[in-house]
Amino acid sequence: MNVDDAAEQTLRPFKLETIGETDLARDFDRPTTGIRVMGVLLPVQACVKDRIVIVGSSAVVGRDPTAEIVLPDSAVSKRHARIRCDPDGLYSIEDLGSSNGTYVDNVPVLSCALHGGDSIRIGRSMFVFDRIRSFEGTTET
Amino acid sequence: MSDGLTIRFWGTRGSIPTPGRSTEKYGGNTPCIEVRHRDTRIVVDAGSGIREMSTKWLDEEGVGPTNVSLLFTHLHWDHIQGFPFFAHGYMSQNELVVFGEADKPVEELLSGQMSGDYFPVELSAMRAKMVFRPIVGPFEVGGVHVTPFPLPHPGGSLGFRMQAGDSVLVVATDSELDLIAQNRDEVLEDHEASRSYADDFLEMFRGANLVVLDCQYTDSIYAQRTGWGHNSVATAVDLCRQTRPDMVALYHHDPQSSDDTVSNMADEVNRRLAQTKDRILVFAAREGLAMRVAKPKPPPALIKD
């Protein structure tokens, strides 16, 4: 076996077709424009059932109907927390002086950077934070 | 504005900055903690996290005069390497009081890492009014009472117990507490044995709302790193049981530890504490986390499906 054969044998298990069509493989064929990352709250045990996509750079979570994310729960303050996305696409959550606190991974926070898989507790609801990619008018996880 | 203390973590990683996908949750910056009480700002250590702290302050507050007390636990490189990037140090309208170990040439060491062979800008270019104060005993900073205490670490290290009103924070990074256990030989034989510490040492931790504690190693890694100056999971569990703070933030994460490893270490501490029904909130410190230093209130019960 020459060096090239050995290299090919070593690499073979990792060839893309052996692991199916991945998001990464498909992205190689796509233009880079039109793709954006958005935060999403996935209800685990919550007063809402549908996933919440966070559009824009800031969203207030609260009981008040004017909040961007309304949680109809008496344990949620009118303006309870704010989720932000900075220009680099990094998300964070800030408690807005709520009565019952904002918890990330069970820790009571004043503010905290958010990462995929973090649990968020607001009032009597628990969500998991994740990020999704939006492409040409569609969204996919 | 809180009447007690608030804390924000800007760097939680030990030894060397560790950027990358595998460390993005807990962060790769070296130690830097911001503590606030009313208008008082205390910064513990100037690891690489201090750069982002400074940037954030400028973004939020502009260049107005800022008074900062900078407390060094010790002067190992990972705790001072961010200092040349502390933008507030270059602004003449600011005042910086630097507290460090009395037996160490703090100004000389900070200056040394900025001398021409290492860095393009000398310490003298930092135009903030800078005052160096050796730590010789308890002191007061803007309504915060600070009690320093020695920690076992190569070259020495200081812990700080800070109190403002009922709010009590203990920062005890860079320490290998097994080395000061009075039953050290027994602990070396049985790593899960209860450590016997001097009572005045344990008193530094008792009644704390939050302890920021070095927990760099898993127990198995610690067995290969004894004497390197850092704690393991078993040591953290034992200290929790003996001193019962409200919350413990595991800190000074190993540069070899991925986010998953750090999460698992915190889970393991909680699992062992649950076995003895010790109700202490233990979590891994993460960059960007800000919280009140106070007894935590449990969240409302989850809604029933």
Short mmCIF file of C-alpha atoms in Angstrom, two decimals:
data_model
loop_
_atom_site.label_atom_id
_atom_site.label_comp_id
_atom_site.label_asym_id
_atom_site.label_seq_id
_atom_site.Cartn_x
_atom_site.Cartn_y
_atom_site.Cartn_z
CA MET A 1 0.00 0.00 0.00
CA ASN A 2 1.46 3.34 -0.95
CA VAL A 3 1.06 6.50 1.07
CA ASP A 4 -1.90 7.78 -1.04
CA ASP A 5 -3.79 4.51 -0.66
CA ALA A 6 -3.23 4.55 3.07
CA ALA A 7 -4.47 8.13 3.27
CA GLU A 8 -7.62 7.28 1.30
CA GLN A 9 -8.35 4.30 3.56
CA THR A 10 -7.95 6.50 6.60
CA LEU A 11 -10.26 9.15 5.20
CA ARG A 12 -12.92 6.88 3.70
CA PRO A 13 -15.12 6.52 6.81
CA PHE A 14 -15.54 10.28 6.90
CA LYS A 15 -16.61 10.81 3.27
CA LEU A 16 -19.83 12.78 3.19
CA GLU A 17 -21.93 10.17 1.38
CA THR A 18 -21.26 7.66 4.15
CA ILE A 19 -23.04 9.84 6.70
CA GLY A 20 -25.85 11.02 4.47
CA GLU A 21 -26.78 14.50 3.41
CA THR A 22 -25.91 16.78 6.28
CA ASP A 23 -26.86 20.40 6.89
CA LEU A 24 -23.22 21.22 6.47
CA ALA A 25 -23.01 19.50 3.10
CA ARG A 26 -26.08 21.28 1.82
CA ASP A 27 -24.79 24.64 3.03
CA PHE A 28 -21.75 24.28 0.81
CA ASP A 29 -24.04 24.56 -2.22
CA ARG A 30 -25.93 27.54 -0.96
CA PRO A 31 -25.21 31.21 -1.36
CA THR A 32 -24.17 32.74 1.95
CA THR A 33 -26.67 35.58 1.64
CA GLY A 34 -30.21 35.06 2.90
CA ILE A 35 -29.17 32.89 5.85
CA ARG A 36 -29.70 34.22 9.33
CA VAL A 37 -29.69 32.76 12.80
CA MET A 38 -32.62 33.33 15.13
CA GLY A 39 -33.23 32.34 18.73
CA VAL A 40 -36.09 30.05 19.59
CA LEU A 41 -37.74 29.09 22.86
CA LEU A 42 -38.92 25.52 22.90
CA PRO A 43 -41.61 24.95 25.55
CA VAL A 44 -40.80 22.04 27.84
CA GLN A 45 -43.48 22.63 30.42
CA ALA A 46 -45.08 25.96 29.74
CA CYS A 47 -48.22 28.07 29.59
CA VAL A 48 -47.82 28.18 25.80
CA LYS A 49 -47.56 25.17 23.55
CA ASP A 50 -45.91 26.45 20.38
CA ARG A 51 -42.25 27.19 19.94
CA ILE A 52 -41.42 30.91 20.04
CA VAL A 53 -39.12 32.31 17.39
CA ILE A 54 -37.34 35.47 18.52
CA VAL A 55 -37.35 37.89 15.61
CA GLY A 56 -35.25 41.04 15.82
CA SER A 57 -32.57 42.20 18.21
CA SER A 58 -34.68 42.53 21.36
CA ALA A 59 -37.83 40.94 22.72
CA VAL A 60 -39.51 41.57 26.06
CA VAL A 61 -41.04 38.55 27.75
CA GLY A 62 -43.95 39.35 30.03
CA ARG A 63 -47.58 39.04 30.99
CA ASP A 64 -48.45 42.40 29.46
CA PRO A 65 -50.16 42.11 26.06
CA THR A 66 -47.69 44.64 24.64
CA ALA A 67 -44.71 42.37 25.34
CA GLU A 68 -43.19 40.77 22.26
CA ILE A 69 -43.46 37.37 23.94
CA VAL A 70 -46.63 37.15 26.01
CA LEU A 71 -46.84 34.50 28.71
CA PRO A 72 -50.35 34.40 30.24
CA ASP A 73 -49.29 33.39 33.73
CA SER A 74 -49.89 35.30 36.98
CA ALA A 75 -46.39 34.28 38.15
CA VAL A 76 -44.90 36.23 35.23
CA SER A 77 -44.36 39.97 35.70
CA LYS A 78 -45.83 42.38 33.15
CA ARG A 79 -42.35 43.03 31.79
CA HIS A 80 -40.37 40.12 33.15
CA ALA A 81 -37.25 39.65 31.06
CA ARG A 82 -35.63 40.80 27.85
CA ILE A 83 -33.90 38.58 25.32
CA ARG A 84 -31.34 40.33 23.17
CA CYS A 85 -29.36 39.39 20.13
CA ASP A 86 -26.21 41.42 19.59
CA PRO A 87 -24.84 42.25 16.13
CA ASP A 88 -22.60 39.17 16.29
CA GLY A 89 -25.62 36.92 16.73
CA LEU A 90 -24.96 36.22 20.41
CA TYR A 91 -28.05 35.95 22.57
CA SER A 92 -28.50 36.97 26.18
CA ILE A 93 -31.32 37.30 28.68
CA GLU A 94 -31.79 40.02 31.28
CA ASP A 95 -34.22 40.03 34.17
CA LEU A 96 -36.22 43.28 34.23
CA GLY A 97 -36.72 43.36 37.99
CA SER A 98 -39.36 40.64 37.96
CA SER A 99 -41.06 39.45 41.14
CA ASN A 100 -40.29 35.77 40.67
CA GLY A 101 -36.94 35.91 38.94
CA THR A 102 -35.43 34.58 35.75
CA TYR A 103 -33.51 31.31 35.85
CA VAL A 104 -30.99 29.91 33.41
CA ASP A 105 -30.10 26.27 34.05
CA ASN A 106 -31.80 26.68 37.46
CA VAL A 107 -29.56 29.61 38.44
CA PRO A 108 -31.29 32.91 39.30
CA VAL A 109 -29.76 35.50 36.98
CA LEU A 110 -29.72 39.24 36.54
CA SER A 111 -28.40 38.59 33.05
CA CYS A 112 -26.77 35.72 31.25
CA ALA A 113 -25.43 34.84 27.83
CA LEU A 114 -27.56 32.15 26.19
CA HIS A 115 -26.34 29.04 24.43
CA GLY A 116 -28.17 26.26 22.68
CA GLY A 117 -29.59 23.81 25.21
CA ASP A 118 -29.87 26.28 28.11
CA SER A 119 -33.05 25.92 30.11
CA ILE A 120 -34.93 29.12 30.93
CA ARG A 121 -37.53 29.35 33.69
CA ILE A 122 -39.89 32.29 33.74
CA GLY A 123 -42.89 32.16 36.03
CA ARG A 124 -44.33 28.64 35.93
CA SER A 125 -42.89 27.88 32.50
CA MET A 126 -39.72 26.20 31.38
CA PHE A 127 -38.22 26.55 27.90
CA VAL A 128 -35.12 25.33 26.21
CA PHE A 129 -33.25 27.95 24.22
CA ASP A 130 -31.91 27.03 20.83
CA ARG A 131 -30.97 28.71 17.60
CA ILE A 132 -32.44 28.08 14.19
CA ARG A 133 -31.37 29.14 10.74
CA SER A 134 -33.69 30.93 8.42
CA PHE A 135 -33.02 30.60 4.68
CA GLU A 136 -35.00 32.15 1.82
CA GLY A 137 -38.15 32.53 3.83
CA THR A 138 -38.01 29.10 5.43
CA THR A 139 -36.84 28.08 8.88
CA GLU A 140 -35.24 24.88 9.90
CA THR A 141 -33.79 23.58 13.12
CA MET B 1 -29.25 49.12 41.94
CA SER B 2 -28.83 46.37 44.52
CA ASP B 3 -28.25 47.21 48.17
CA GLY B 4 -26.25 44.02 48.54
CA LEU B 5 -23.56 42.69 46.27
CA THR B 6 -23.92 41.69 42.66
CA ILE B 7 -21.40 39.65 40.74
CA ARG B 8 -20.63 39.18 37.08
CA PHE B 9 -18.22 36.65 35.65
CA TRP B 10 -15.98 37.90 32.83
CA GLY B 11 -13.46 35.09 32.83
CA THR B 12 -13.83 31.65 34.37
CA ARG B 13 -11.06 29.60 32.74
CA GLY B 14 -7.84 28.69 34.51
CA SER B 15 -4.28 28.69 33.30
CA ILE B 16 -4.60 29.94 29.71
CA PRO B 17 -7.29 31.48 27.50
CA THR B 18 -9.16 28.66 25.80
CA PRO B 19 -11.35 29.92 22.97
CA GLY B 20 -13.25 27.53 20.74
CA ARG B 21 -16.50 25.76 20.09
CA SER B 22 -16.03 23.32 22.95
CA THR B 23 -15.73 26.06 25.58
CA GLU B 24 -18.22 28.63 24.35
CA LYS B 25 -20.83 28.05 27.07
CA TYR B 26 -18.62 28.50 30.13
CA GLY B 27 -16.13 30.68 28.31
CA GLY B 28 -12.44 30.65 27.51
CA ASN B 29 -11.27 33.86 29.18
CA THR B 30 -9.01 33.66 32.22
CA PRO B 31 -10.19 34.84 35.66
CA CYS B 32 -11.93 38.15 36.08
CA ILE B 33 -14.91 38.85 38.34
CA GLU B 34 -16.79 42.12 38.69
CA VAL B 35 -18.43 42.82 42.04
CA ARG B 36 -20.69 45.80 42.57
CA HIS B 37 -22.25 47.42 45.61
CA ARG B 38 -24.12 50.67 44.99
CA ASP B 39 -21.51 52.84 43.21
CA THR B 40 -18.59 50.69 44.27
CA ARG B 41 -16.81 48.57 41.66
CA ILE B 42 -14.48 45.82 42.73
CA VAL B 43 -12.71 43.67 40.19
CA VAL B 44 -11.10 40.43 41.33
CA ASP B 45 -8.16 39.52 39.09
CA ALA B 46 -7.22 40.79 35.66
CA GLY B 47 -7.25 37.71 33.48
CA SER B 48 -8.17 38.05 29.83
CA GLY B 49 -11.84 38.55 30.74
CA ILE B 50 -11.07 42.08 31.92
CA ARG B 51 -10.84 43.27 28.30
CA GLU B 52 -14.48 42.52 27.59
CA MET B 53 -15.52 43.98 30.92
CA SER B 54 -13.81 47.23 30.06
CA THR B 55 -15.37 47.26 26.59
CA LYS B 56 -18.82 46.70 28.08
CA TRP B 57 -18.38 49.51 30.59
CA LEU B 58 -17.38 51.89 27.80
CA ASP B 59 -20.33 50.82 25.64
CA GLU B 60 -22.80 51.30 28.46
CA GLU B 61 -21.37 54.26 30.34
CA GLY B 62 -18.97 56.06 28.05
CA VAL B 63 -15.66 57.48 29.21
CA GLY B 64 -16.83 59.27 32.35
CA PRO B 65 -14.64 59.09 35.46
CA THR B 66 -14.61 55.57 36.87
CA ASN B 67 -13.19 54.45 40.19
CA VAL B 68 -12.19 50.82 40.38
CA SER B 69 -10.67 48.69 43.13
CA LEU B 70 -8.71 45.84 41.62
CA LEU B 71 -8.01 42.95 43.97
CA PHE B 72 -5.42 40.40 42.94
CA THR B 73 -5.76 36.95 44.48
CA HIS B 74 -2.19 36.36 43.34
CA LEU B 75 0.00 37.28 40.43
CA HIS B 76 0.20 34.15 38.34
CA TRP B 77 0.06 35.01 34.68
CA ASP B 78 -3.52 33.93 34.06
CA HIS B 79 -4.64 36.44 36.69
CA ILE B 80 -2.71 39.44 35.35
CA GLN B 81 -2.44 38.88 31.59
CA GLY B 82 -5.53 40.97 30.78
CA PHE B 83 -4.27 44.02 32.67
CA PRO B 84 -2.52 45.63 29.66
CA PHE B 85 -5.88 45.44 27.84
CA PHE B 86 -7.86 47.17 30.59
CA ALA B 87 -8.87 50.27 28.65
CA HIS B 88 -9.94 52.19 31.76
CA GLY B 89 -6.35 52.07 32.97
CA TYR B 90 -5.28 54.32 30.08
CA MET B 91 -7.77 57.12 30.82
CA SER B 92 -6.52 59.89 33.07
CA GLN B 93 -9.98 60.63 34.44
CA ASN B 94 -10.12 57.23 36.14
CA GLU B 95 -8.81 56.08 39.49
CA LEU B 96 -7.53 52.57 40.04
CA VAL B 97 -6.65 51.23 43.47
CA VAL B 98 -4.70 48.00 43.14
CA PHE B 99 -4.67 45.61 46.09
CA GLY B 100 -2.21 42.73 46.13
CA GLU B 101 -0.27 40.38 48.37
CA ALA B 102 1.95 42.38 50.72
CA ASP B 103 4.99 40.21 50.10
CA LYS B 104 4.85 40.50 46.30
CA PRO B 105 6.14 43.36 44.12
CA VAL B 106 2.75 43.92 42.46
CA GLU B 107 3.64 47.09 40.54
CA GLU B 108 6.92 45.60 39.37
CA LEU B 109 5.28 42.42 38.10
CA LEU B 110 2.50 44.29 36.29
CA SER B 111 5.08 46.57 34.80
CA GLY B 112 7.31 43.65 33.87
CA GLN B 113 4.72 41.99 31.65
CA MET B 114 4.40 45.33 29.81
CA SER B 115 8.10 45.92 29.27
CA GLY B 116 9.29 46.31 25.70
CA ASP B 117 10.19 42.68 25.02
CA TYR B 118 6.71 41.49 25.97
CA PHE B 119 4.34 44.28 25.06
CA PRO B 120 4.48 47.45 22.98
CA VAL B 121 3.07 49.77 25.64
CA GLU B 122 4.70 50.41 29.02
CA LEU B 123 2.80 50.58 32.30
CA SER B 124 3.63 54.29 32.41
CA ALA B 125 1.29 54.78 29.44
CA MET B 126 -1.61 53.92 31.71
CA ARG B 127 -2.67 57.40 32.69
CA ALA B 128 -5.31 56.52 35.26
CA LYS B 129 -4.44 57.60 38.77
CA MET B 130 -3.06 54.32 40.07
CA VAL B 131 -2.46 53.55 43.73
CA PHE B 132 -0.94 50.28 44.93
CA ARG B 133 -1.98 49.00 48.33
CA PRO B 134 -0.48 45.92 49.99
CA ILE B 135 -3.00 43.67 51.67
CA VAL B 136 -2.05 43.30 55.31
CA GLY B 137 -5.42 42.52 56.86
CA PRO B 138 -9.16 43.23 56.50
CA PHE B 139 -10.01 46.42 54.63
CA GLU B 140 -13.01 48.40 53.46
CA VAL B 141 -13.84 49.40 49.88
CA GLY B 142 -16.83 51.67 49.41
CA GLY B 143 -19.04 49.98 51.99
CA VAL B 144 -17.76 46.49 51.23
CA HIS B 145 -15.85 44.83 54.06
CA VAL B 146 -13.13 42.58 52.67
CA THR B 147 -11.44 39.89 54.74
CA PRO B 148 -8.47 38.28 53.01
CA PHE B 149 -7.31 34.80 53.94
CA PRO B 150 -4.45 32.62 52.68
CA LEU B 151 -5.09 29.73 50.32
CA PRO B 152 -2.77 26.82 49.56
CA HIS B 153 -1.42 27.33 46.06
CA PRO B 154 2.12 27.26 44.65
CA GLY B 155 3.56 30.69 45.48
CA GLY B 156 0.51 31.51 47.61
CA SER B 157 -2.88 32.93 46.86
CA LEU B 158 -5.51 34.95 48.71
CA GLY B 159 -9.17 34.27 49.21
CA PHE B 160 -11.53 37.17 49.82
CA ARG B 161 -14.64 37.21 51.97
CA MET B 162 -16.65 40.28 50.99
CA GLN B 163 -19.64 41.54 52.89
CA ALA B 164 -22.07 44.39 52.35
CA GLY B 165 -25.03 44.30 54.69
CA ASP B 166 -26.37 40.76 54.69
CA SER B 167 -24.79 39.94 51.35
CA VAL B 168 -21.73 37.71 51.66
CA LEU B 169 -19.50 36.63 48.80
CA VAL B 170 -16.41 34.45 49.11
CA VAL B 171 -13.95 34.20 46.25
CA ALA B 172 -11.61 31.26 46.77
CA THR B 173 -9.97 30.54 43.47
CA ASP B 174 -6.55 28.95 42.94
CA SER B 175 -6.44 26.65 45.92
CA GLU B 176 -5.71 23.02 46.68
CA LEU B 177 -7.50 22.65 49.96
CA ASP B 178 -6.53 19.02 50.48
CA LEU B 179 -3.01 20.26 51.24
CA ILE B 180 -4.17 22.09 54.38
CA ALA B 181 -6.44 19.31 55.62
CA GLN B 182 -5.29 18.27 59.06
CA ASN B 183 -5.94 14.66 58.04
CA ARG B 184 -4.09 15.08 54.76
CA ASP B 185 -2.65 11.57 54.76
CA GLU B 186 -6.10 10.03 55.20
CA VAL B 187 -7.47 12.18 52.35
CA LEU B 188 -4.63 11.08 50.09
CA GLU B 189 -5.63 7.47 50.79
CA ASP B 190 -9.38 8.04 50.53
CA HIS B 191 -10.21 11.04 48.38
CA GLU B 192 -13.85 11.06 49.50
CA ALA B 193 -12.98 11.16 53.20
CA SER B 194 -14.19 14.19 55.12
CA ARG B 195 -11.41 16.77 55.38
CA SER B 196 -10.55 18.22 58.76
CA TYR B 197 -9.77 21.93 58.41
CA ALA B 198 -8.89 24.56 60.98
CA ASP B 199 -12.06 26.17 62.27
CA ASP B 200 -10.94 29.72 61.46
CA PHE B 201 -10.48 28.61 57.85
CA LEU B 202 -13.99 27.14 57.63
CA GLU B 203 -15.35 30.29 59.25
CA MET B 204 -14.35 32.22 56.11
CA PHE B 205 -16.97 30.24 54.14
CA ARG B 206 -19.78 29.90 56.68
CA GLY B 207 -22.83 32.07 56.17
CA ALA B 208 -21.87 32.92 52.59
CA ASN B 209 -24.58 33.47 50.03
CA LEU B 210 -22.19 32.59 47.23
CA VAL B 211 -18.79 30.92 47.21
CA VAL B 212 -16.74 31.09 44.02
CA LEU B 213 -14.58 28.03 44.38
CA ASP B 214 -11.69 26.60 42.41
CA CYS B 215 -12.82 23.23 41.10
CA GLN B 216 -10.49 22.66 38.18
CA TYR B 217 -10.26 18.89 38.20
CA THR B 218 -12.39 15.81 38.14
CA ASP B 219 -11.34 13.39 40.84
CA SER B 220 -9.58 11.14 38.36
CA ILE B 221 -7.60 14.00 36.82
CA TYR B 222 -6.74 15.33 40.27
CA ALA B 223 -5.02 12.05 41.06
CA GLN B 224 -2.55 12.96 38.31
CA ARG B 225 -2.33 16.64 39.29
CA THR B 226 -1.80 16.53 43.05
CA GLY B 227 0.33 19.48 44.07
CA TRP B 228 -0.61 21.62 41.08
CA GLY B 229 -2.65 23.93 43.29
CA HIS B 230 -6.26 23.23 42.38
CA ASN B 231 -9.27 21.47 43.84
CA SER B 232 -11.24 18.49 42.66
CA VAL B 233 -14.92 17.59 42.76
CA ALA B 234 -14.59 15.62 46.02
CA THR B 235 -12.93 18.58 47.75
CA ALA B 236 -15.70 20.91 46.60
CA VAL B 237 -18.40 18.52 47.81
CA ASP B 238 -16.74 18.20 51.19
CA LEU B 239 -16.35 21.96 51.65
CA CYS B 240 -20.02 22.45 50.73
CA ARG B 241 -21.10 19.91 53.34
CA GLN B 242 -18.95 21.45 56.05
CA THR B 243 -19.76 25.10 55.46
CA ARG B 244 -23.20 25.06 53.80
CA PRO B 245 -23.18 28.26 51.72
CA ASP B 246 -26.39 29.08 49.84
CA MET B 247 -24.72 28.80 46.44
CA VAL B 248 -21.39 27.64 45.05
CA ALA B 249 -20.02 28.61 41.65
CA LEU B 250 -17.37 26.16 40.46
CA TYR B 251 -14.58 28.25 38.96
CA HIS B 252 -11.16 28.18 37.28
CA HIS B 253 -12.19 25.57 34.75
CA ASP B 254 -9.42 23.43 33.36
CA PRO B 255 -8.31 24.44 29.84
CA GLN B 256 -8.66 20.76 28.91
CA SER B 257 -12.30 20.66 30.03
CA SER B 258 -14.99 21.01 27.39
CA ASP B 259 -18.38 22.50 28.21
CA ASP B 260 -19.73 18.98 28.63
CA THR B 261 -16.99 18.10 31.10
CA VAL B 262 -17.62 21.25 33.14
CA SER B 263 -21.39 20.58 33.14
CA ASN B 264 -20.80 17.01 34.23
CA MET B 265 -18.58 18.15 37.10
CA ALA B 266 -21.30 20.47 38.41
CA ASP B 267 -23.86 17.67 37.99
CA GLU B 268 -21.60 15.32 39.92
CA VAL B 269 -21.22 17.77 42.82
CA ASN B 270 -25.00 18.17 42.95
CA ARG B 271 -25.55 14.41 42.75
CA ARG B 272 -23.25 13.75 45.70
CA LEU B 273 -24.79 16.56 47.76
CA ALA B 274 -28.27 15.20 47.03
CA GLN B 275 -27.20 11.84 48.49
CA THR B 276 -26.74 13.55 51.85
CA LYS B 277 -29.76 15.82 51.32
CA ASP B 278 -27.58 18.95 51.35
CA ARG B 279 -29.60 21.63 49.60
CA ILE B 280 -26.96 23.90 48.12
CA LEU B 281 -27.27 25.36 44.65
CA VAL B 282 -24.06 24.41 42.86
CA PHE B 283 -23.37 25.48 39.30
CA ALA B 284 -20.43 26.08 37.03
CA ALA B 285 -19.48 29.74 36.64
CA ARG B 286 -19.96 30.94 33.08
CA GLU B 287 -18.86 34.05 31.29
CA GLY B 288 -21.58 36.65 31.03
CA LEU B 289 -23.49 35.43 34.09
CA ALA B 290 -24.57 38.22 36.43
CA MET B 291 -26.47 37.56 39.62
CA ARG B 292 -27.34 38.87 43.04
CA VAL B 293 -25.28 37.65 45.96
CA ALA B 294 -28.22 36.65 48.12
CA LYS B 295 -30.04 33.57 49.31
CA PRO B 296 -31.69 32.28 46.15
CA LYS B 297 -35.46 32.07 45.99
CA PRO B 298 -36.74 28.89 44.37
CA PRO B 299 -38.65 29.48 41.15
CA PRO B 300 -42.45 29.02 41.11
CA ALA B 301 -43.57 25.43 40.63
CA LEU B 302 -43.88 24.46 36.99
CA ILE B 303 -47.29 24.53 35.40
CA LYS B 304 -48.96 21.13 35.12
CA ASP B 305 -49.48 19.82 31.61
#
